[in-house]
Amino acid sequence: MSSFENGWALTLIVFLPLAGAAAVLAIPKAQEEAQKWTALLFAGVSFVLSVIVAFQFDYGDAAATQFGTRSDLTWIGIINSNYTIGIDGISLPLLVLSGFMTVLAIIYSWNHWPEPHNPKIFSALILVLATGMNGTFVALDLILFFVFFEVVLLPMYFMIGIWGDRNKIKVPVIGLETEMRLYASIKFFLFTLFGSAFMLLGFLTIYFQSGLRTFNMQELAAGGVAEAELGNLAVWVFAALFLGFAVKVPMFPFHTWLPDAHTAAPTVGSVLLAAILLKLGTYAFVRIAIPILPEQAQNWAPVIGILAVIGIIYASLACLAQTDMKRLIAFSSVGHMGFVMLGIATLTDIGINAAIIGMVAHGVITGLLFFVAGSMSHRYHTREMARLGGNQKLMPMMGGILAFTAMASLGLPGLAGFWGEFLALLAAFNPMDGLSTGLFRTLMVIGAIGTVLAAGYLLWMLQRVNFGEPSEEWADHDLHDVDKYEMAAWVPLVVATLAIGVFPRIIFGATSDAVTAMVKSVFGG
Amino acid sequence: MNILDYHALLPELLLAATVIAVLVVDLLPVRKAWVAVVGLIGLFASFIPLLTLGLCDSLSFCEETGVRTMFDGSYTVDTFSLVLKGLFIGAAFVALLMSVGYLESGRFWEGEYYFLLLASVLGAVVMASSRGLITIFVALELVTGPTFLMAGWRKGDARSNEAALKYFIVGVLSASVLLFGMSLVYGVTGELTFPGIREAIVGAELGSPGFKDLPLLNIGVLFVLLGFGFKIAAVPFHFWTPDTYEGAPTPVTAYLSVVSKTAGFVGLLVISYSAFADLRNIWGPAVWILAATSMTLGNLTALRQTNIVRMLGYSSIAQGGFILAPFGAAVASGATGAQLEDAFFATVTYLIIYAFMNLGAFAVVIAGAKRIGSVEISDWGGLYQYAPGLAGLTLVFFFSLAGIPPFAGWFAKLVMFSALISMDNAWTNVLAVIAVVNSVIAFVYYSKVVKSVWFDPVPEDVLSGEARNVVVSPALKLALGITAIGVIAIGFYPPLAANLGEMTKTFVAGF
């Protein structure tokens, strides 16, 4: 058991998918069954290991790093960067979520290969993506974190670029006509690359100018030493980190890549993008920005809070203007991440707990929404909501799941989406001492209006898609309802949505102590 | 001590012997491929004494340890020179592998080509040890001389002739500029070796005021810098590069952009960090400007290219800017010895990684050009559908050049940034921001190739069924394999390159 705990379990969770990718690539192109099973095997084992870790995890001591490597396991000795990994109560739920979604994505893909059909490369990309995502959640060294944070770009770029939407669009500003997938893939990559390049400069400044010469997150965070040493530079460093993380979240006004990327991506790409990739940014705020630069976090909190709320309102209004179902869901993601960021901006333990459960809930719910939207556009060959009316009659099961998920997404009590939004607003009522209560209460009120708008656009979407009489054009189409692979991928998500909604302790049990301890050590409250 | 330390000179001697052996074998009635094999064996053989010299401390037959100096201090074998010699020989090995199939299928002269290539490598190897004005000049000319001819190897093609002629004229011009600068430096200091020049500049002798503030010396230093500026194709001395790179045979372009260019960098590093070590206030700002303009202009021009080779030409100008950046960090007047060592380390590490990825990129271009029959980016559309392996390698090398993990390029960028940030100086911070913006711009054009290969449909008019079945020569496959493994292995475990860079730090020690 001791070797299992010495970082081996996490190492396997992170790198098994990568080994799987190599294995899949080694299988000849024609043997698609073998490729699928190999991909499922590696992703599955990685996920099962993360579940075992979750069961072995000592919840009584959730604030401590567990299953970690020795902190002096050198990776790049010259810049003093170590292979330091580990999990605590904050990262555990996200790690499990990441493995969970990867497995479901592979199961869903079983008979839903987007065009151009190429299961070999597609499943290899999913697996590489999994390595990047899992790695980001366990890395405790800034350089290691940076590498994993960047590794996810590559597979997503290819997923959007190769299997993405081939409809022609006109690129804004330049006026060039090109295919949606080409525009969306490069936009996604450039935005994120730009942010993360500045983030790297921020990391390096922390390393050198704090005089600590370490990339270890915990050492840098201990007692706010790094920030004290940085002095006047701290505000610039926070700005650089903010840029890197905010683009990834994405926060208003850096969100413009997201609707394009989501709309253009193949179903599985959208699901993983929404469910996990967006969380890398919010997680980084909680894991890196706040603990290492607490004072700056306090200075920036109003800005973050205001941008978060602008994001909520803006996204809701944008949703009300959409005619494309997938694009609507994409914009709703911007709004949900706004709630997560609002929770983080309060800098309280309630707010950050809300943020984490919000991340998990959004991953599960929006992941499912994108699955359903993908399956529907697979059948109808359109995402125009105006043409989809009457879906409930044509495909009762699909309509039912869509209705359930929409309800979860608008934050219906009893379902997973409720806790994140409710607690984030609650936390905004009473932000950390030192933050302007007036401002945050205003933000709370505006955010609450956002929840009403969210209910508005989601119900409106349901009305347009599910209700009414089916259009004549579908009369001759053979529209089969949810098939068994879809069922296998979706039922776990429905169950998770219900379980987290009814019994949020699944998440809070892990996060609560860890967040409280973190807030206490960082802000001394 | 003997005048000649044969062990220390063994790599050069073996290379010189190989140069002659190649000429002899070329006369024998055997297949020309054997000439290449002799060349490869010679390169491999001359690599071995580098190891025995480097590990001298732990070998029983090796008596002398430490730095070996010859010819009154103008020729030195230290860890820095050993690492760089290894890099030159390794890169030349790959460049030679890339040439074999190219020459064969193009029906070009082969024996003479290998002779010239190896002579040029000999120059590069000598360069790494040169610590005097004369040795460094001779080495530089030995590197460049043969490449003038190699650039014009496709003599039936007017563009190749243009390439050679342009390169020749610029080469001669830069040599004379360099020589003029050197003559000023010699005239002022009266010394030929770098340690001697350094002492004269600070005025180490009792009562001597030194020449630190003498305008004539400063002008000499700038002329030397300018002369090297041509060799490393730094903006604004870059204008010959795109035409020469495009017109020259692609393996020669690969050689020029890696070995010959690195030799220029090495000369610049050596002369700046030893002879002109105390004139950082003169060359620091100049290098800063060269770095900033090279990366910015190189990148912006590369954006508009539609020809892969030309694009790689501009990309190598921009990469040159990134390589110069940590070097330009010396602009920080308050830099300590340790910080300068870090900057030096960053430059050398970048050079090592750059060699792998740039050679790899050119190897991909050669293989692709052979299969597709074109180096227009748009003609490469849909390559992954009929050549997935080659498409995968395109991804690896071009994303590595763009600095995307997990390929080696990210670490090169990282050490470059960290050298700049560590200085804690407004100017170096500005350069870091310029470099960040540039690395994002660079992604746009590197990804253009990847996009074409992976996202675009196969263009109908370029490909016949036969063209897709062309077999890539085994030598080229080996070159692709070596570089790809290097790029991926360094990407996952950067110490493979960083430890070599670390060893060269001793060169700066003593600031």
Short mmCIF file of N, CA, C and O in Angstrom, two decimals, chain B residues 228-239 241 261 265 268 286-302 313-325 431 434-435 438-439 441-442 445-446:
data_model
loop_
_atom_site.label_atom_id
_atom_site.label_comp_id
_atom_site.label_asym_id
_atom_site.label_seq_id
_atom_site.Cartn_x
_atom_site.Cartn_y
_atom_site.Cartn_z
N PHE B 228 29.16 39.18 -37.22
CA PHE B 228 28.47 37.96 -36.79
C PHE B 228 26.97 38.07 -37.06
O PHE B 228 26.30 37.07 -37.30
N GLY B 229 26.45 39.28 -37.00
CA GLY B 229 25.02 39.49 -37.26
C GLY B 229 24.61 38.92 -38.61
O GLY B 229 23.54 38.33 -38.75
N PHE B 230 25.47 39.07 -39.62
CA PHE B 230 25.18 38.49 -40.94
C PHE B 230 25.14 36.97 -40.84
O PHE B 230 24.27 36.32 -41.41
N LYS B 231 26.12 36.42 -40.12
CA LYS B 231 26.22 34.96 -40.07
C LYS B 231 25.01 34.33 -39.41
O LYS B 231 24.55 33.26 -39.81
N ILE B 232 24.51 35.00 -38.36
CA ILE B 232 23.37 34.40 -37.66
C ILE B 232 22.06 34.92 -38.21
O ILE B 232 20.99 34.63 -37.69
N ALA B 233 22.13 35.70 -39.28
CA ALA B 233 20.92 36.19 -39.96
C ALA B 233 20.01 36.95 -39.01
O ALA B 233 18.80 36.72 -38.97
N ALA B 234 20.60 37.85 -38.22
CA ALA B 234 19.78 38.66 -37.34
C ALA B 234 19.29 39.87 -38.13
O ALA B 234 20.02 40.43 -38.93
N VAL B 235 18.03 40.24 -37.89
CA VAL B 235 17.50 41.45 -38.52
C VAL B 235 18.30 42.62 -37.96
O VAL B 235 18.53 42.67 -36.75
N PRO B 236 18.78 43.58 -38.73
CA PRO B 236 18.55 43.85 -40.15
C PRO B 236 19.59 43.27 -41.09
O PRO B 236 19.76 43.79 -42.18
N PHE B 237 20.30 42.23 -40.70
CA PHE B 237 21.30 41.65 -41.61
C PHE B 237 20.83 40.31 -42.17
O PHE B 237 21.60 39.42 -42.44
N HIS B 238 19.52 40.19 -42.31
CA HIS B 238 18.94 38.89 -42.62
C HIS B 238 18.54 38.74 -44.08
O HIS B 238 18.16 37.67 -44.50
N PHE B 239 18.59 39.85 -44.85
CA PHE B 239 17.87 39.86 -46.12
C PHE B 239 18.29 38.77 -47.10
O PHE B 239 17.56 38.42 -47.99
N THR B 241 18.78 35.65 -46.28
CA THR B 241 18.34 34.32 -45.83
C THR B 241 17.19 33.72 -46.64
O THR B 241 17.32 32.59 -47.11
N LYS B 261 24.58 28.33 -38.70
CA LYS B 261 24.05 29.40 -37.86
C LYS B 261 24.52 29.25 -36.41
O LYS B 261 24.91 30.23 -35.78
N PHE B 265 26.57 31.70 -33.83
CA PHE B 265 26.21 32.02 -32.45
C PHE B 265 27.34 31.71 -31.49
O PHE B 265 27.61 32.46 -30.55
N LEU B 268 29.99 34.27 -31.64
CA LEU B 268 29.53 35.49 -30.98
C LEU B 268 29.56 35.35 -29.46
O LEU B 268 30.01 36.25 -28.74
N ALA B 286 23.14 46.42 -28.03
CA ALA B 286 23.08 46.07 -29.45
C ALA B 286 22.42 44.70 -29.64
O ALA B 286 21.56 44.53 -30.51
N VAL B 287 22.80 43.74 -28.80
CA VAL B 287 22.19 42.41 -28.93
C VAL B 287 20.72 42.47 -28.58
O VAL B 287 19.89 41.80 -29.20
N TRP B 288 20.39 43.28 -27.58
CA TRP B 288 18.97 43.45 -27.21
C TRP B 288 18.16 43.87 -28.44
O TRP B 288 17.10 43.32 -28.74
N ILE B 289 18.69 44.87 -29.16
CA ILE B 289 17.97 45.37 -30.33
C ILE B 289 17.87 44.29 -31.41
O ILE B 289 16.81 44.06 -31.99
N LEU B 290 19.01 43.60 -31.64
CA LEU B 290 18.99 42.52 -32.65
C LEU B 290 17.95 41.47 -32.29
O LEU B 290 17.21 40.99 -33.15
N ALA B 291 17.88 41.10 -31.00
CA ALA B 291 16.94 40.07 -30.57
C ALA B 291 15.51 40.53 -30.81
O ALA B 291 14.70 39.81 -31.41
N ALA B 292 15.20 41.74 -30.36
CA ALA B 292 13.82 42.23 -30.48
C ALA B 292 13.40 42.36 -31.93
O ALA B 292 12.31 41.91 -32.32
N THR B 293 14.27 42.93 -32.76
CA THR B 293 13.88 43.11 -34.16
C THR B 293 13.83 41.78 -34.89
O THR B 293 12.94 41.55 -35.70
N SER B 294 14.78 40.87 -34.60
CA SER B 294 14.79 39.59 -35.31
C SER B 294 13.51 38.83 -35.04
O SER B 294 12.88 38.32 -35.96
N MET B 295 13.12 38.72 -33.76
CA MET B 295 11.94 37.89 -33.50
C MET B 295 10.68 38.55 -34.05
O MET B 295 9.82 37.88 -34.62
N THR B 296 10.61 39.87 -33.96
CA THR B 296 9.38 40.54 -34.40
C THR B 296 9.27 40.52 -35.93
O THR B 296 8.26 40.07 -36.49
N LEU B 297 10.32 41.00 -36.60
CA LEU B 297 10.24 41.06 -38.06
C LEU B 297 10.22 39.67 -38.68
O LEU B 297 9.49 39.42 -39.64
N GLY B 298 11.03 38.77 -38.13
CA GLY B 298 11.04 37.41 -38.65
C GLY B 298 9.65 36.80 -38.59
O GLY B 298 9.16 36.21 -39.56
N ASN B 299 8.99 36.98 -37.46
CA ASN B 299 7.65 36.41 -37.28
C ASN B 299 6.63 37.05 -38.19
O ASN B 299 5.83 36.37 -38.83
N LEU B 300 6.64 38.38 -38.23
CA LEU B 300 5.61 39.06 -39.02
C LEU B 300 5.75 38.71 -40.49
O LEU B 300 4.74 38.54 -41.19
N THR B 301 6.99 38.58 -40.96
CA THR B 301 7.16 38.23 -42.37
C THR B 301 6.79 36.78 -42.61
O THR B 301 6.23 36.44 -43.65
N ALA B 302 7.11 35.93 -41.65
CA ALA B 302 6.79 34.50 -41.81
C ALA B 302 5.29 34.29 -41.95
O ALA B 302 4.84 33.37 -42.63
N GLY B 313 12.59 29.63 -43.35
CA GLY B 313 13.68 30.60 -43.40
C GLY B 313 13.39 31.76 -42.46
O GLY B 313 14.21 32.11 -41.61
N TYR B 314 12.20 32.36 -42.60
CA TYR B 314 11.84 33.46 -41.71
C TYR B 314 11.70 32.98 -40.27
O TYR B 314 12.04 33.69 -39.33
N SER B 315 11.18 31.76 -40.12
CA SER B 315 11.05 31.23 -38.77
C SER B 315 12.41 31.10 -38.11
O SER B 315 12.57 31.38 -36.92
N SER B 316 13.42 30.73 -38.90
CA SER B 316 14.73 30.57 -38.27
C SER B 316 15.32 31.94 -37.92
O SER B 316 16.10 32.05 -36.98
N ILE B 317 14.91 32.97 -38.65
CA ILE B 317 15.33 34.32 -38.25
C ILE B 317 14.69 34.65 -36.90
O ILE B 317 15.36 35.15 -35.98
N ALA B 318 13.40 34.34 -36.79
CA ALA B 318 12.70 34.63 -35.53
C ALA B 318 13.28 33.80 -34.39
O ALA B 318 13.50 34.30 -33.28
N GLN B 319 13.55 32.52 -34.66
CA GLN B 319 14.15 31.67 -33.63
C GLN B 319 15.50 32.24 -33.22
O GLN B 319 15.88 32.19 -32.05
N GLY B 320 16.23 32.79 -34.20
CA GLY B 320 17.50 33.44 -33.89
C GLY B 320 17.30 34.56 -32.88
O GLY B 320 18.10 34.76 -31.98
N GLY B 321 16.19 35.28 -33.06
CA GLY B 321 15.88 36.33 -32.10
C GLY B 321 15.66 35.78 -30.71
O GLY B 321 16.15 36.33 -29.71
N PHE B 322 14.95 34.64 -30.63
CA PHE B 322 14.72 34.02 -29.32
C PHE B 322 16.04 33.55 -28.71
O PHE B 322 16.24 33.63 -27.50
N ILE B 323 16.94 33.04 -29.57
CA ILE B 323 18.22 32.56 -29.06
C ILE B 323 19.05 33.74 -28.55
O ILE B 323 19.75 33.64 -27.54
N LEU B 324 18.93 34.87 -29.25
CA LEU B 324 19.68 36.05 -28.83
C LEU B 324 19.12 36.67 -27.56
O LEU B 324 19.83 37.39 -26.86
N ALA B 325 17.83 36.42 -27.29
CA ALA B 325 17.18 37.14 -26.19
C ALA B 325 17.89 37.00 -24.84
O ALA B 325 18.18 38.01 -24.20
N LEU B 431 11.73 42.94 -22.95
CA LEU B 431 12.09 41.94 -23.96
C LEU B 431 11.29 40.66 -23.74
O LEU B 431 10.88 40.00 -24.70
N ILE B 434 7.92 41.20 -25.18
CA ILE B 434 8.00 41.13 -26.65
C ILE B 434 8.09 39.67 -27.09
O ILE B 434 7.45 39.25 -28.05
N ALA B 435 8.89 38.90 -26.36
CA ALA B 435 9.06 37.48 -26.72
C ALA B 435 7.76 36.71 -26.55
O ALA B 435 7.45 35.82 -27.35
N ASN B 438 5.51 37.49 -29.37
CA ASN B 438 6.04 36.85 -30.56
C ASN B 438 5.80 35.36 -30.58
O ASN B 438 5.58 34.78 -31.64
N SER B 439 5.86 34.73 -29.42
CA SER B 439 5.66 33.28 -29.48
C SER B 439 4.20 32.96 -29.78
O SER B 439 3.92 31.90 -30.33
N ILE B 441 2.39 34.92 -31.87
CA ILE B 441 2.32 35.17 -33.32
C ILE B 441 2.90 33.97 -34.07
O ILE B 441 2.35 33.52 -35.08
N ALA B 442 4.03 33.46 -33.54
CA ALA B 442 4.71 32.36 -34.23
C ALA B 442 3.78 31.17 -34.37
O ALA B 442 3.82 30.45 -35.37
N TYR B 445 1.73 30.94 -37.74
CA TYR B 445 2.24 30.38 -39.00
C TYR B 445 2.70 28.94 -38.87
O TYR B 445 2.58 28.17 -39.82
N TYR B 446 3.20 28.55 -37.70
CA TYR B 446 3.53 27.12 -37.57
C TYR B 446 2.26 26.29 -37.70
O TYR B 446 2.26 25.22 -38.31
#
